[in-house]
Structure formats: structure tokens, C-alpha cells
Amino acid sequence: MTAGPAVAGQVRRKLRLGVVATAVASVLALLCCVGGAGAFLLTELGGDEDDPKLAALNCDPAYQVNLTGDMPRFAEYGERQLRNAAVIIKVGQDMKLPARGWVIALATAMQESALRNLANSTVPASLALPHEGVGADHDSLGLFQQRPGWGSVEQRMTPSYTARKFYQKMVQVPNWQQRPLTVVAQRVQVSAYPDAYAKHEELAGRIVDALAGGAARTVEIAGKAVCDAAAGDRIAASGWTAPLPGGVVSGFRTTARPSHHGVDLAASKGTPIHAASAGRVLVARCDPDRSGRKDCDRDGWPNKGGCGWFVDILHAGGFITRYCHMVERPRVVPGQSVAAGEVIGLSGSSGNSSGPHLHFEVHKNGDRSSNGADNPVPFMRKRGAPLGETE
């Protein structure tokens, strides 16, 4: 298998290198419940996720992708690339694979070839076949940059063939639906850049939604695709899940609480809190209260200040999720990679809190300040993991 995308030119090489997020400490105030922890900014590759077409898209598990119809518009890719994406999805549908597999396959092809069917300057026969660019990475060809062991030159230059071969190997990865996208993709591709696939997950999910009737919002339950039902260890095809099943008891920036930059979810003390998506832990510690005390191992009270025991996680696309008021020290540490649905702690009432619950925040563009805060309710609903609305 190739050790990277066979795409010639400086532009693609730069994309290969743009993998690692950078963290810069600053002295901004913590958002949760008028806390006092320092915040910092991060940079990460991502796109504009406020596409009005996607916001209005309904979820239809029976929707069949159209290979010849009009393609939706994405700033990152042109029509030809989106038609290749449609082929990848159609093959997954024909193989009756869950939509999570389509997202994984798309993210892989996005990294390997930027969704272009690539010939190779070192494989002359490939240049005589229809192609959308020329690479020079070993003898790799096509959307998934497959080497000779995957098939003939003509086969590897046929998008539907290469997609099928990818899926056939993907389903051999144990527990592939529950594992992080980058782990599954790496098991198939054996790339020299194993972490590079993760940054494409968010956009891959949006493309699947646009081409396949909101399918990234589905989760497999008893072998059936169900819309908007991801919670806990049930992961939507988008790669997201609700952190716990409790409903919203206090909303985002309400009239009564305009500085409430997240939502409070009902939860009894000791309820497992799940990572909403795969990512890297940024913070896992006790947040000082208004008096500078770090006494999170007891219940807090209103106006105490601070988030109590809390965790921040950075996800693909530059999104950050925050989980506050845990009952005890989190089960994760800074720098740790976590899978979607992994238990990161237990709900409680530490910090600025009037009773057991989970304060949950979502931030965009790697910005942990109030400027980056986004309403978690519509955000999670669009990813098939509605808060407190699961079946």
C-alpha cells in the first residue's frame, strides 16, 4: 500500500503537512458557569459548515445517491471530485454497508488523492486511461492510491473498483464502526501519515449528508439505520454521539442566563459522560473557583464559580467540546487521544453548580473563548446526536 497520496506539486505536499493542531496559551476566562480557568486558541484545518442546504436537509436512510444529477457545491471540491465521492458512496450502498463506512472511505480518498482519479508518471499505462491528475508516488493509482497488489492498472484506475476493494478490507478491521476513523483508515491504507485522515472526517460527513439524504446522521441499531439516535457508545455515521441521554434543562445564552455559553443536561450523580466525537484531550483538571480554590472533590453551589472537574477535547474540523461539573477527577489526561463514545468521566456537581448535571459546550474554529461558542443543540442535531432527544 502506498505511504501517502500520489499527487504531484507543492499544493498537495502542503496539505499533507497540515495535520497537527497548535495550542497557544492565553489568559482568557473560562466560559462555563462564570468559571476562572485560562483558555487558549487552537488552529486546525476545517471548512464552512453553515451550508444552508445541509441545515435544511432531512435524514432519509433509504435515500439512494444519484451519480448523474446535479452536484451540491462545496468550496473545497469541484463537480468532478464530488461525482467521485458519489461513486464511493454508491458502492457502499450497493454493498449494504452502514453510512459510517462511506464517511471513512470518503475521508480516506480525500487524503490520498483529493478525490481525484490519479494516473502515475511511473506507470505509463495509466496515462492512457481516463484520469484527473498525475502523481508520482511509487506505483500508486486512483482515488485510494492503490498499489499493484490491489489489482491491474485498469482496475485501479476505475473508481468503483477501488472503492469496493477499500470497503472489502475495511470491514475486516475488528469493530470498525466503533473505532476512530483514522485507526480504521490506517489499517487499510498502511500510510506513512497515519494521523492525516482525521482532519477530513467533518467534511466527509457533510458530503455524505449532501449526496445521500442526510445519511451521516444515522446510527446502526439492530442492523437498521436509524436517524438522530446516537448517544453514548452508539456513534452516528458523522462520528458524533450525545455525551449522555439527559435532556436540556438550561439552554444556550438564554434571557435569564445570557453568559451561559453551553447547555445543562440532566444527569444524576455518577452518570458516565462519553466523548462526543474522537479527538485529543486539551484540558482535564479542576477549575479554580472565584476565590482561587481548587476544591473540586466536593459538591459546589451557585455563585461559587468555576467548572469543577472538567475536560476539553479538540475534534476534527477545529471543534472543541467541553464537559463540566464532574464528580471526580476525569478519566483522561491532556494529550490523550479518545474515541467517540469513550467514557471520559462521571457527572456530578463540582464547581459553580446547584445540583448534579453535565454542562456541555461546543466551540468552533479552535476558539475556547466566548467568541467561539456555538449552540450545542442544533450543532449536535445536525450530526445525528440530538441532546436529550434520542430513542
Short mmCIF file of C-alpha atoms in Angstrom, two decimals:
data_model
loop_
_atom_site.label_atom_id
_atom_site.label_comp_id
_atom_site.label_asym_id
_atom_site.label_seq_id
_atom_site.Cartn_x
_atom_site.Cartn_y
_atom_site.Cartn_z
CA MET A 1 0.00 0.00 0.00
CA THR A 2 1.16 3.49 -0.68
CA ALA A 3 2.73 5.57 2.04
CA GLY A 4 0.92 8.76 1.04
CA PRO A 5 -1.06 10.45 -1.75
CA ALA A 6 0.44 10.32 -5.20
CA VAL A 7 -0.22 13.91 -6.04
CA ALA A 8 2.49 15.96 -7.66
CA GLY A 9 3.06 19.58 -6.84
CA GLN A 10 3.68 21.77 -3.87
CA VAL A 11 -0.01 22.32 -3.07
CA ARG A 12 -0.72 18.67 -2.22
CA ARG A 13 2.51 18.34 -0.25
CA LYS A 14 1.46 21.28 1.87
CA LEU A 15 -1.90 19.65 2.54
CA ARG A 16 -0.10 16.51 3.69
CA LEU A 17 1.88 18.55 6.17
CA GLY A 18 -1.10 20.50 7.51
CA VAL A 19 -2.07 17.88 10.05
CA VAL A 20 -1.05 19.00 13.52
CA ALA A 21 -3.06 21.49 15.55
CA THR A 22 -1.05 24.02 17.58
CA ALA A 23 -2.07 25.24 21.02
CA VAL A 24 -1.20 28.73 22.32
CA ALA A 25 -1.81 29.50 25.98
CA SER A 26 -3.54 32.77 26.82
CA VAL A 27 -5.24 34.44 29.74
CA LEU A 28 -8.89 34.35 28.68
CA ALA A 29 -11.65 33.48 31.13
CA LEU A 30 -13.26 30.04 31.15
CA LEU A 31 -16.73 30.04 29.70
CA CYS A 32 -18.57 27.59 31.86
CA CYS A 33 -20.79 28.94 34.55
CA VAL A 34 -18.61 32.03 35.13
CA GLY A 35 -15.52 29.90 35.78
CA GLY A 36 -11.96 31.08 36.19
CA ALA A 37 -9.71 28.73 34.19
CA GLY A 38 -7.43 30.04 31.47
CA ALA A 39 -8.48 29.45 27.86
CA PHE A 40 -6.38 29.11 24.74
CA LEU A 41 -6.78 29.10 20.98
CA LEU A 42 -6.01 26.31 18.55
CA THR A 43 -5.69 26.11 14.80
CA GLU A 44 -6.98 23.17 12.75
CA LEU A 45 -7.99 22.56 9.18
CA GLY A 46 -11.73 22.97 8.64
CA GLY A 47 -14.37 24.34 6.33
CA ASP A 48 -17.56 26.36 6.43
CA GLU A 49 -20.16 24.08 7.97
CA ASP A 50 -23.05 26.56 7.82
CA ASP A 51 -24.25 25.43 4.39
CA PRO A 52 -27.98 26.30 4.20
CA LYS A 53 -28.64 23.25 2.02
CA LEU A 54 -27.32 20.98 4.75
CA ALA A 55 -29.12 22.83 7.52
CA ALA A 56 -32.45 22.10 5.80
CA LEU A 57 -31.58 18.53 4.87
CA ASN A 58 -33.81 15.79 6.21
CA CYS A 59 -32.46 12.38 7.13
CA ASP A 60 -33.68 9.54 4.90
CA PRO A 61 -31.95 6.16 5.44
CA ALA A 62 -33.46 4.80 2.20
CA TYR A 63 -32.11 7.63 0.01
CA GLN A 64 -30.05 6.42 -2.96
CA VAL A 65 -27.18 8.54 -4.23
CA ASN A 66 -27.60 9.94 -7.76
CA LEU A 67 -24.47 9.58 -9.89
CA THR A 68 -25.70 11.72 -12.78
CA GLY A 69 -27.73 14.50 -11.15
CA ASP A 70 -26.61 17.97 -10.13
CA MET A 71 -23.87 18.01 -7.53
CA PRO A 72 -24.03 20.18 -4.40
CA ARG A 73 -21.44 22.92 -4.07
CA PHE A 74 -18.54 22.71 -1.69
CA ALA A 75 -15.76 25.27 -1.62
CA GLU A 76 -13.19 22.53 -1.10
CA TYR A 77 -14.06 20.37 -4.14
CA GLY A 78 -15.30 20.71 -7.71
CA GLU A 79 -18.03 18.82 -9.53
CA ARG A 80 -15.77 16.04 -10.84
CA GLN A 81 -14.45 15.32 -7.35
CA LEU A 82 -17.96 15.22 -5.91
CA ARG A 83 -19.02 12.76 -8.59
CA ASN A 84 -16.15 10.55 -7.48
CA ALA A 85 -17.46 10.92 -3.93
CA ALA A 86 -20.91 9.86 -5.19
CA VAL A 87 -19.38 6.74 -6.74
CA ILE A 88 -17.71 5.83 -3.45
CA ILE A 89 -20.99 6.23 -1.58
CA LYS A 90 -22.97 4.30 -4.22
CA VAL A 91 -20.61 1.35 -3.96
CA GLY A 92 -21.04 1.38 -0.19
CA GLN A 93 -24.81 1.43 -0.62
CA ASP A 94 -24.68 -1.43 -3.12
CA MET A 95 -22.60 -3.43 -0.65
CA LYS A 96 -25.23 -2.65 2.03
CA LEU A 97 -22.62 -1.15 4.33
CA PRO A 98 -23.59 1.33 7.06
CA ALA A 99 -23.10 5.01 6.30
CA ARG A 100 -20.21 5.17 8.76
CA GLY A 101 -18.22 3.21 6.21
CA TRP A 102 -18.97 5.77 3.49
CA VAL A 103 -17.64 8.56 5.69
CA ILE A 104 -14.45 6.60 6.39
CA ALA A 105 -13.95 5.81 2.70
CA LEU A 106 -14.52 9.42 1.65
CA ALA A 107 -12.13 10.81 4.25
CA THR A 108 -9.51 8.31 3.10
CA ALA A 109 -9.85 9.24 -0.57
CA MET A 110 -9.83 12.93 0.35
CA GLN A 111 -6.43 12.46 1.98
CA GLU A 112 -4.98 10.08 -0.61
CA SER A 113 -6.00 11.84 -3.82
CA ALA A 114 -8.16 14.86 -3.00
CA LEU A 115 -10.99 12.82 -4.59
CA ARG A 116 -9.22 12.76 -7.97
CA ASN A 117 -8.69 9.64 -10.06
CA LEU A 118 -4.92 9.89 -10.42
CA ALA A 119 -2.68 8.32 -13.01
CA ASN A 120 1.03 7.93 -12.24
CA SER A 121 4.02 9.14 -14.21
CA THR A 122 5.90 5.98 -13.26
CA VAL A 123 3.09 3.75 -14.64
CA PRO A 124 2.86 4.67 -18.35
CA ALA A 125 -0.22 2.50 -18.95
CA SER A 126 -2.21 4.63 -16.51
CA LEU A 127 -1.62 7.77 -18.56
CA ALA A 128 -3.58 6.27 -21.44
CA LEU A 129 -6.66 5.78 -19.27
CA PRO A 130 -9.15 8.47 -18.17
CA HIS A 131 -7.65 10.39 -15.25
CA GLU A 132 -7.89 13.70 -13.41
CA GLY A 133 -4.29 14.30 -12.48
CA VAL A 134 -0.87 12.71 -12.49
CA GLY A 135 1.07 11.68 -9.43
CA ALA A 136 4.41 10.02 -8.87
CA ASP A 137 4.17 8.21 -5.53
CA HIS A 138 5.72 4.80 -6.10
CA ASP A 139 3.32 2.94 -8.42
CA SER A 140 0.11 4.02 -6.69
CA LEU A 141 -3.01 4.76 -8.71
CA GLY A 142 -6.58 6.01 -8.47
CA LEU A 143 -8.76 7.53 -5.78
CA PHE A 144 -7.27 5.45 -2.97
CA GLN A 145 -3.70 5.30 -4.31
CA GLN A 146 -3.67 1.53 -4.51
CA ARG A 147 -0.53 -0.37 -5.49
CA PRO A 148 -0.27 -3.41 -7.82
CA GLY A 149 -1.36 -5.91 -5.16
CA TRP A 150 -4.83 -4.34 -5.28
CA GLY A 151 -5.45 -5.01 -8.96
CA SER A 152 -4.42 -4.31 -12.54
CA VAL A 153 -3.68 -0.81 -13.80
CA GLU A 154 -7.10 -0.60 -15.43
CA GLN A 155 -8.85 -1.81 -12.27
CA ARG A 156 -7.02 0.64 -10.02
CA MET A 157 -7.97 3.45 -12.38
CA THR A 158 -11.67 2.53 -12.08
CA PRO A 159 -13.27 4.42 -9.15
CA SER A 160 -15.98 1.87 -8.43
CA TYR A 161 -13.44 -0.97 -8.34
CA THR A 162 -11.09 0.85 -5.98
CA ALA A 163 -13.94 1.81 -3.65
CA ARG A 164 -15.11 -1.79 -3.46
CA LYS A 165 -11.59 -3.02 -2.70
CA PHE A 166 -11.26 -0.44 0.06
CA TYR A 167 -14.56 -1.46 1.64
CA GLN A 168 -13.70 -5.16 1.44
CA LYS A 169 -10.59 -4.58 3.51
CA MET A 170 -12.23 -2.03 5.80
CA VAL A 171 -14.88 -4.47 7.05
CA GLN A 172 -12.12 -6.87 8.09
CA VAL A 173 -10.93 -4.36 10.71
CA PRO A 174 -12.35 -5.55 14.06
CA ASN A 175 -15.07 -3.26 15.46
CA TRP A 176 -14.51 -0.82 12.62
CA GLN A 177 -17.75 1.08 13.26
CA GLN A 178 -16.76 1.93 16.84
CA ARG A 179 -13.10 2.75 16.22
CA PRO A 180 -11.71 6.19 15.31
CA LEU A 181 -11.76 6.90 11.59
CA THR A 182 -8.01 7.41 11.43
CA VAL A 183 -7.39 3.98 13.00
CA VAL A 184 -9.62 2.19 10.51
CA ALA A 185 -8.24 4.09 7.51
CA GLN A 186 -4.67 3.37 8.59
CA ARG A 187 -5.39 -0.36 8.98
CA VAL A 188 -6.48 -0.41 5.34
CA GLN A 189 -4.01 2.04 3.80
CA VAL A 190 -0.86 1.49 5.92
CA SER A 191 0.14 5.09 5.33
CA ALA A 192 3.31 6.84 6.46
CA TYR A 193 1.00 9.58 7.79
CA PRO A 194 -1.49 7.63 9.94
CA ASP A 195 -2.99 10.67 11.66
CA ALA A 196 -3.68 12.60 8.46
CA TYR A 197 -7.09 11.07 7.76
CA ALA A 198 -8.77 12.51 10.85
CA LYS A 199 -8.86 16.09 9.62
CA HIS A 200 -11.19 15.12 6.75
CA GLU A 201 -13.88 13.46 8.89
CA GLU A 202 -16.07 16.52 9.41
CA LEU A 203 -16.19 17.47 5.73
CA ALA A 204 -16.63 13.83 4.67
CA GLY A 205 -19.73 13.64 6.87
CA ARG A 206 -21.17 16.77 5.32
CA ILE A 207 -20.57 15.43 1.81
CA VAL A 208 -22.30 12.17 2.73
CA ASP A 209 -25.24 14.18 4.06
CA ALA A 210 -25.45 16.24 0.88
CA LEU A 211 -25.17 13.30 -1.52
CA ALA A 212 -27.05 10.64 0.42
CA GLY A 213 -30.02 12.29 2.07
CA GLY A 214 -28.56 13.12 5.48
CA ALA A 215 -27.12 9.63 5.94
CA ALA A 216 -24.29 10.86 8.19
CA ARG A 217 -27.00 11.44 10.82
CA THR A 218 -27.82 7.73 11.02
CA VAL A 219 -26.64 5.14 13.50
CA GLU A 220 -26.88 1.36 13.16
CA ILE A 221 -29.26 -0.14 15.72
CA ALA A 222 -30.01 -3.85 15.44
CA GLY A 223 -28.74 -3.81 11.87
CA LYS A 224 -31.01 -0.95 10.82
CA ALA A 225 -30.06 2.64 10.02
CA VAL A 226 -31.90 4.99 12.39
CA CYS A 227 -31.83 8.77 12.13
CA ASP A 228 -30.88 11.06 15.00
CA ALA A 229 -30.43 8.39 17.66
CA ALA A 230 -26.70 8.49 18.50
CA ALA A 231 -25.95 8.58 22.23
CA GLY A 232 -23.27 7.13 24.46
CA ASP A 233 -21.45 4.32 22.69
CA ARG A 234 -23.85 4.43 19.72
CA ILE A 235 -21.95 6.54 17.19
CA ALA A 236 -23.60 8.27 14.22
CA ALA A 237 -22.04 7.92 10.78
CA SER A 238 -20.85 11.51 11.25
CA GLY A 239 -18.62 10.29 14.08
CA TRP A 240 -20.62 12.11 16.79
CA THR A 241 -22.70 10.98 19.75
CA ALA A 242 -24.62 12.66 22.57
CA PRO A 243 -22.42 12.66 25.71
CA LEU A 244 -25.27 11.34 27.87
CA PRO A 245 -29.03 10.77 27.41
CA GLY A 246 -30.33 13.55 29.66
CA GLY A 247 -32.46 16.34 28.25
CA VAL A 248 -31.60 20.03 28.22
CA VAL A 249 -32.60 21.73 31.48
CA SER A 250 -30.89 25.08 30.86
CA GLY A 251 -30.31 26.44 27.38
CA PHE A 252 -27.62 28.30 25.49
CA ARG A 253 -27.42 32.05 26.24
CA THR A 254 -30.98 32.38 27.46
CA THR A 255 -32.56 35.66 28.54
CA ALA A 256 -32.11 34.65 32.15
CA ARG A 257 -28.53 33.46 31.59
CA PRO A 258 -27.01 35.39 28.66
CA SER A 259 -23.48 34.35 29.65
CA HIS A 260 -24.36 30.64 29.69
CA HIS A 261 -22.20 29.56 26.75
CA GLY A 262 -23.37 25.95 26.73
CA VAL A 263 -26.32 23.83 27.82
CA ASP A 264 -27.01 21.90 31.01
CA LEU A 265 -28.03 18.27 30.56
CA ALA A 266 -29.97 16.42 33.23
CA ALA A 267 -27.91 13.67 34.84
CA SER A 268 -27.82 12.04 38.24
CA LYS A 269 -24.51 11.90 40.07
CA GLY A 270 -22.18 9.25 38.63
CA THR A 271 -23.71 9.07 35.14
CA PRO A 272 -21.00 8.13 32.58
CA ILE A 273 -20.01 11.00 30.29
CA HIS A 274 -18.98 9.99 26.77
CA ALA A 275 -16.68 11.87 24.41
CA ALA A 276 -18.96 13.42 21.79
CA SER A 277 -16.51 12.59 18.99
CA ALA A 278 -12.99 11.26 18.53
CA GLY A 279 -10.30 13.76 19.36
CA ARG A 280 -7.41 14.84 21.55
CA VAL A 281 -7.80 15.92 25.18
CA LEU A 282 -6.68 19.50 25.69
CA VAL A 283 -7.56 20.01 29.37
CA ALA A 284 -8.56 17.64 32.18
CA ARG A 285 -8.34 19.26 35.59
CA CYS A 286 -10.02 21.09 38.45
CA ASP A 287 -11.11 24.63 37.63
CA PRO A 288 -10.43 27.16 40.42
CA ASP A 289 -13.47 28.91 41.88
CA ARG A 290 -13.86 32.66 42.45
CA SER A 291 -11.56 32.50 45.45
CA GLY A 292 -8.88 30.60 43.55
CA ARG A 293 -9.57 27.39 45.45
CA LYS A 294 -9.24 24.03 43.73
CA ASP A 295 -11.62 22.01 45.84
CA CYS A 296 -13.48 20.03 43.20
CA ASP A 297 -13.78 16.87 45.30
CA ARG A 298 -16.97 18.13 46.91
CA ASP A 299 -20.28 19.45 45.64
CA GLY A 300 -20.32 23.08 44.64
CA TRP A 301 -23.02 25.73 44.94
CA PRO A 302 -24.46 28.65 42.92
CA ASN A 303 -22.07 31.60 42.54
CA LYS A 304 -19.12 29.54 43.73
CA GLY A 305 -17.51 29.97 40.31
CA GLY A 306 -15.57 27.51 38.24
CA CYS A 307 -16.37 24.46 36.13
CA GLY A 308 -15.33 21.97 38.78
CA TRP A 309 -13.66 18.92 37.33
CA PHE A 310 -13.79 19.45 33.56
CA VAL A 311 -12.46 18.23 30.21
CA ASP A 312 -11.93 19.96 26.85
CA ILE A 313 -11.46 17.87 23.69
CA LEU A 314 -10.31 19.04 20.24
CA HIS A 315 -12.02 17.32 17.30
CA ALA A 316 -11.57 17.25 13.52
CA GLY A 317 -12.64 20.46 11.85
CA GLY A 318 -11.37 22.61 14.73
CA PHE A 319 -14.35 21.90 17.00
CA ILE A 320 -13.88 21.75 20.75
CA THR A 321 -16.27 20.20 23.26
CA ARG A 322 -16.29 20.95 26.99
CA TYR A 323 -17.68 18.81 29.85
CA CYS A 324 -18.06 20.42 33.30
CA HIS A 325 -19.01 19.59 36.92
CA MET A 326 -17.68 16.03 37.05
CA VAL A 327 -17.97 14.28 40.40
CA GLU A 328 -14.30 13.25 40.48
CA ARG A 329 -11.05 13.59 38.59
CA PRO A 330 -11.60 12.90 34.85
CA ARG A 331 -10.61 9.54 33.46
CA VAL A 332 -8.49 11.12 30.72
CA VAL A 333 -5.37 13.30 30.68
CA PRO A 334 -4.16 16.13 28.42
CA GLY A 335 -2.69 14.90 25.15
CA GLN A 336 -4.62 11.63 25.24
CA SER A 337 -6.47 10.51 22.11
CA VAL A 338 -10.05 9.43 22.77
CA ALA A 339 -12.58 7.59 20.65
CA ALA A 340 -16.14 8.77 20.10
CA GLY A 341 -18.28 7.39 22.90
CA GLU A 342 -15.35 6.71 25.22
CA VAL A 343 -16.18 7.37 28.88
CA ILE A 344 -14.14 10.40 30.00
CA GLY A 345 -15.65 10.93 33.45
CA LEU A 346 -18.75 10.85 35.64
CA SER A 347 -21.35 13.58 36.07
CA GLY A 348 -21.56 15.45 39.35
CA SER A 349 -21.99 18.87 40.88
CA SER A 350 -18.46 20.26 41.43
CA GLY A 351 -17.78 23.93 40.83
CA ASN A 352 -20.45 26.54 40.13
CA SER A 353 -23.44 24.21 40.34
CA SER A 354 -26.79 23.88 42.08
CA GLY A 355 -27.10 20.12 41.61
CA PRO A 356 -25.85 17.16 39.57
CA HIS A 357 -25.83 17.72 35.80
CA LEU A 358 -23.47 17.98 32.83
CA HIS A 359 -22.63 21.40 31.44
CA PHE A 360 -21.78 20.80 27.78
CA GLU A 361 -20.26 23.30 25.36
CA VAL A 362 -19.27 23.31 21.67
CA HIS A 363 -16.75 25.75 20.22
CA LYS A 364 -15.86 26.41 16.59
CA ASN A 365 -12.62 27.35 14.85
CA GLY A 366 -10.49 26.09 17.72
CA ASP A 367 -11.61 29.05 19.84
CA ARG A 368 -12.32 28.26 23.50
CA SER A 369 -13.37 31.82 24.28
CA SER A 370 -16.97 33.04 24.25
CA ASN A 371 -16.43 34.18 20.65
CA GLY A 372 -16.11 30.57 19.54
CA ALA A 373 -19.08 29.20 21.49
CA ASP A 374 -21.85 27.64 19.39
CA ASN A 375 -25.29 26.45 20.45
CA PRO A 376 -24.83 22.70 21.11
CA VAL A 377 -28.49 21.83 20.43
CA PRO A 378 -28.63 22.47 16.65
CA PHE A 379 -24.96 21.53 16.29
CA MET A 380 -25.48 18.04 17.70
CA ARG A 381 -28.83 17.56 15.96
CA LYS A 382 -27.20 18.15 12.55
CA ARG A 383 -24.78 15.35 13.37
CA GLY A 384 -27.42 12.81 14.28
CA ALA A 385 -26.75 13.06 18.03
CA PRO A 386 -29.55 15.30 19.40
CA LEU A 387 -29.26 16.21 23.04
CA GLY A 388 -31.94 14.55 25.11
CA GLU A 389 -33.90 13.53 22.02
CA THR A 390 -32.61 10.01 21.38
CA GLU A 391 -34.77 6.94 21.15
#
